[in-house]
Short mmCIF file of N, CA and C in Angstrom, two decimals:
data_model
loop_
_atom_site.label_atom_id
_atom_site.label_comp_id
_atom_site.label_asym_id
_atom_site.label_seq_id
_atom_site.Cartn_x
_atom_site.Cartn_y
_atom_site.Cartn_z
N MET A 1 -11.29 -8.44 -19.84
CA MET A 1 -11.16 -8.06 -18.41
C MET A 1 -10.65 -6.69 -18.00
N ASN A 2 -11.71 -6.19 -17.12
CA ASN A 2 -11.53 -4.74 -16.71
C ASN A 2 -10.57 -4.48 -15.60
N PRO A 3 -9.52 -4.20 -15.38
CA PRO A 3 -8.69 -4.37 -13.89
C PRO A 3 -9.38 -2.69 -13.29
N PHE A 4 -10.01 -2.02 -13.90
CA PHE A 4 -10.61 -0.91 -13.00
C PHE A 4 -12.26 -1.00 -12.48
N LYS A 5 -12.79 -2.06 -12.78
CA LYS A 5 -14.01 -2.45 -12.34
C LYS A 5 -14.08 -2.20 -10.84
N SER A 6 -15.15 -2.09 -9.89
CA SER A 6 -15.71 -1.88 -8.89
C SER A 6 -15.89 -3.40 -8.18
N TYR A 7 -14.68 -3.84 -6.88
CA TYR A 7 -14.88 -4.93 -6.71
C TYR A 7 -15.17 -4.66 -5.28
N THR A 8 -15.85 -5.75 -4.63
CA THR A 8 -16.21 -6.20 -2.98
C THR A 8 -15.87 -6.86 -2.01
N PHE A 9 -15.20 -6.69 -1.39
CA PHE A 9 -14.31 -7.69 -0.53
C PHE A 9 -14.57 -7.36 1.27
N SER A 10 -14.88 -8.36 1.58
CA SER A 10 -14.94 -8.52 3.41
C SER A 10 -13.82 -7.98 3.75
N TRP A 11 -14.13 -7.62 5.36
CA TRP A 11 -13.11 -7.01 6.02
C TRP A 11 -11.90 -7.94 6.17
N TRP A 12 -12.20 -9.63 6.37
CA TRP A 12 -11.33 -10.39 6.50
C TRP A 12 -10.13 -10.34 5.32
N GLN A 13 -11.02 -10.04 4.09
CA GLN A 13 -10.16 -10.32 2.90
C GLN A 13 -9.48 -9.40 2.65
N ILE A 14 -9.41 -8.42 3.15
CA ILE A 14 -8.78 -7.01 3.21
C ILE A 14 -7.77 -7.52 4.03
N GLY A 15 -7.67 -7.95 5.26
CA GLY A 15 -7.03 -7.87 6.02
C GLY A 15 -5.69 -8.99 5.50
N ILE A 16 -6.38 -10.12 4.65
CA ILE A 16 -5.17 -11.14 4.11
C ILE A 16 -4.56 -10.39 3.26
N PHE A 17 -5.08 -9.40 2.30
CA PHE A 17 -4.47 -8.39 1.13
C PHE A 17 -3.33 -7.65 1.86
N LYS A 18 -3.85 -7.07 3.01
CA LYS A 18 -2.96 -6.15 3.50
C LYS A 18 -1.54 -6.93 4.24
N LEU A 19 -2.07 -8.08 4.91
CA LEU A 19 -0.66 -9.12 5.18
C LEU A 19 0.18 -9.16 4.16
N ALA A 20 -0.41 -9.86 2.79
CA ALA A 20 0.28 -10.16 2.24
C ALA A 20 1.50 -8.75 1.24
N LEU A 21 0.85 -7.73 1.47
CA LEU A 21 1.44 -6.74 1.06
C LEU A 21 2.41 -6.43 2.27
N LEU A 22 2.14 -6.39 3.18
CA LEU A 22 3.01 -6.08 4.36
C LEU A 22 4.33 -7.32 4.24
N ALA A 23 4.02 -8.50 4.29
CA ALA A 23 5.16 -9.56 4.02
C ALA A 23 6.04 -9.21 2.58
N PHE A 24 5.26 -8.93 1.69
CA PHE A 24 6.21 -8.79 0.23
C PHE A 24 7.01 -7.34 0.71
N GLY A 25 6.28 -6.39 1.20
CA GLY A 25 7.53 -5.31 1.29
C GLY A 25 8.60 -5.57 2.63
N ALA A 26 8.49 -6.52 3.63
CA ALA A 26 9.34 -6.78 4.30
C ALA A 26 10.46 -7.78 3.60
N ALA A 27 9.96 -8.47 2.57
CA ALA A 27 10.56 -9.45 2.00
C ALA A 27 11.61 -8.51 1.15
N VAL A 28 11.27 -7.62 0.08
CA VAL A 28 11.78 -6.55 -0.54
C VAL A 28 12.88 -5.99 -0.15
N GLY A 29 12.04 -5.13 1.31
CA GLY A 29 12.89 -4.35 1.96
C GLY A 29 14.42 -5.07 2.50
N ALA A 30 14.27 -6.07 2.79
CA ALA A 30 15.46 -7.43 3.44
C ALA A 30 16.25 -7.91 2.37
N TYR A 31 15.76 -7.93 1.28
CA TYR A 31 16.90 -8.25 0.00
C TYR A 31 17.56 -6.97 -0.46
N TRP A 32 16.59 -5.94 -0.86
CA TRP A 32 17.33 -4.79 -1.19
C TRP A 32 17.71 -3.84 -0.25
N HIS A 33 17.70 -4.08 0.91
CA HIS A 33 18.33 -2.88 1.92
C HIS A 33 19.15 -1.88 1.62
N GLY A 34 20.06 -2.01 0.42
CA GLY A 34 21.10 -1.00 0.70
C GLY A 34 20.35 0.02 -0.43
N PHE A 35 19.54 -0.35 -1.39
CA PHE A 35 18.97 0.66 -2.21
C PHE A 35 17.97 1.39 -1.46
N PHE A 36 17.37 1.21 -0.61
CA PHE A 36 16.02 1.58 0.32
C PHE A 36 16.71 2.58 1.09
N ARG A 37 17.97 2.14 2.04
CA ARG A 37 18.67 2.78 2.93
C ARG A 37 19.48 4.18 1.85
N ALA A 38 19.67 4.13 1.09
CA ALA A 38 20.12 5.19 0.36
C ALA A 38 18.93 6.15 0.06
N ASN A 39 17.64 5.64 -0.48
CA ASN A 39 16.72 6.56 -0.85
C ASN A 39 15.75 6.45 0.48
N LEU A 40 15.90 6.46 1.66
CA LEU A 40 14.80 6.47 2.83
C LEU A 40 14.16 7.77 3.01
N THR A 41 15.02 8.51 2.95
CA THR A 41 14.32 10.17 2.87
C THR A 41 13.26 10.35 1.87
N ALA A 42 13.50 9.78 0.61
CA ALA A 42 12.39 10.11 -0.34
C ALA A 42 11.04 9.02 -0.21
N LEU A 43 11.29 7.96 0.21
CA LEU A 43 10.35 6.98 0.35
C LEU A 43 9.54 7.18 1.93
N ILE A 44 10.09 7.91 2.50
CA ILE A 44 9.38 8.37 4.11
C ILE A 44 8.77 9.70 3.34
N VAL A 45 8.94 10.79 2.92
CA VAL A 45 8.18 11.75 2.05
C VAL A 45 6.97 11.37 1.26
N ILE A 46 6.99 10.16 0.35
CA ILE A 46 6.08 9.80 -0.31
C ILE A 46 5.46 8.94 0.39
N ALA A 47 5.75 8.14 1.49
CA ALA A 47 4.40 7.72 2.59
C ALA A 47 3.53 8.31 3.09
N ILE A 48 4.50 9.91 3.40
CA ILE A 48 3.70 10.64 4.28
C ILE A 48 2.75 11.43 3.47
N VAL A 49 2.96 11.78 1.95
CA VAL A 49 1.82 12.74 1.27
C VAL A 49 0.95 11.82 0.86
N ALA A 50 1.41 10.40 0.62
CA ALA A 50 0.30 9.31 0.28
C ALA A 50 -0.72 9.28 1.38
N SER A 51 -0.20 9.02 2.42
CA SER A 51 -1.05 8.78 3.89
C SER A 51 -1.95 10.29 3.86
N VAL A 52 -1.66 11.08 3.86
CA VAL A 52 -2.27 12.30 4.22
C VAL A 52 -3.36 12.62 2.88
N TYR A 53 -3.15 12.18 1.38
CA TYR A 53 -3.66 12.40 0.91
C TYR A 53 -5.22 11.32 0.72
N ILE A 54 -5.17 10.02 1.26
CA ILE A 54 -5.68 9.20 1.84
C ILE A 54 -6.83 9.56 2.77
N VAL A 55 -5.99 10.26 3.96
CA VAL A 55 -6.98 10.63 5.23
C VAL A 55 -7.69 11.95 4.47
N CYS A 56 -7.18 13.10 3.67
CA CYS A 56 -8.19 13.86 3.36
C CYS A 56 -9.39 13.29 2.28
N ILE A 57 -9.19 12.24 1.43
CA ILE A 57 -10.34 11.79 1.11
C ILE A 57 -11.07 10.95 1.62
N SER A 58 -10.70 10.25 2.42
CA SER A 58 -11.61 9.61 3.62
C SER A 58 -12.19 10.45 4.25
N LEU A 59 -11.89 11.62 4.78
CA LEU A 59 -12.90 12.14 5.63
C LEU A 59 -13.77 13.17 4.65
N LYS A 60 -13.28 13.34 3.08
CA LYS A 60 -14.62 13.98 2.73
C LYS A 60 -15.64 13.25 2.40
N GLN A 61 -15.65 11.79 2.07
CA GLN A 61 -16.57 11.06 1.74
C GLN A 61 -17.40 10.88 3.14
N PRO A 62 -18.75 10.91 2.75
CA PRO A 62 -20.26 10.89 3.97
C PRO A 62 -19.90 9.16 4.59
#
């Protein structure tokens, strides 16, 4: 099994995947709120850097 092969999903399958990630993130955040509160600044910086990177890569593709 090659985890790095290309996959093709429909828009609604990606929507379900994003919903699952959102639900998982909310559950982890609610359970470990003390850890995330202490590291909130670092998490925001990581989110901004990762988002800018994805936007730049997306805009470069035809």
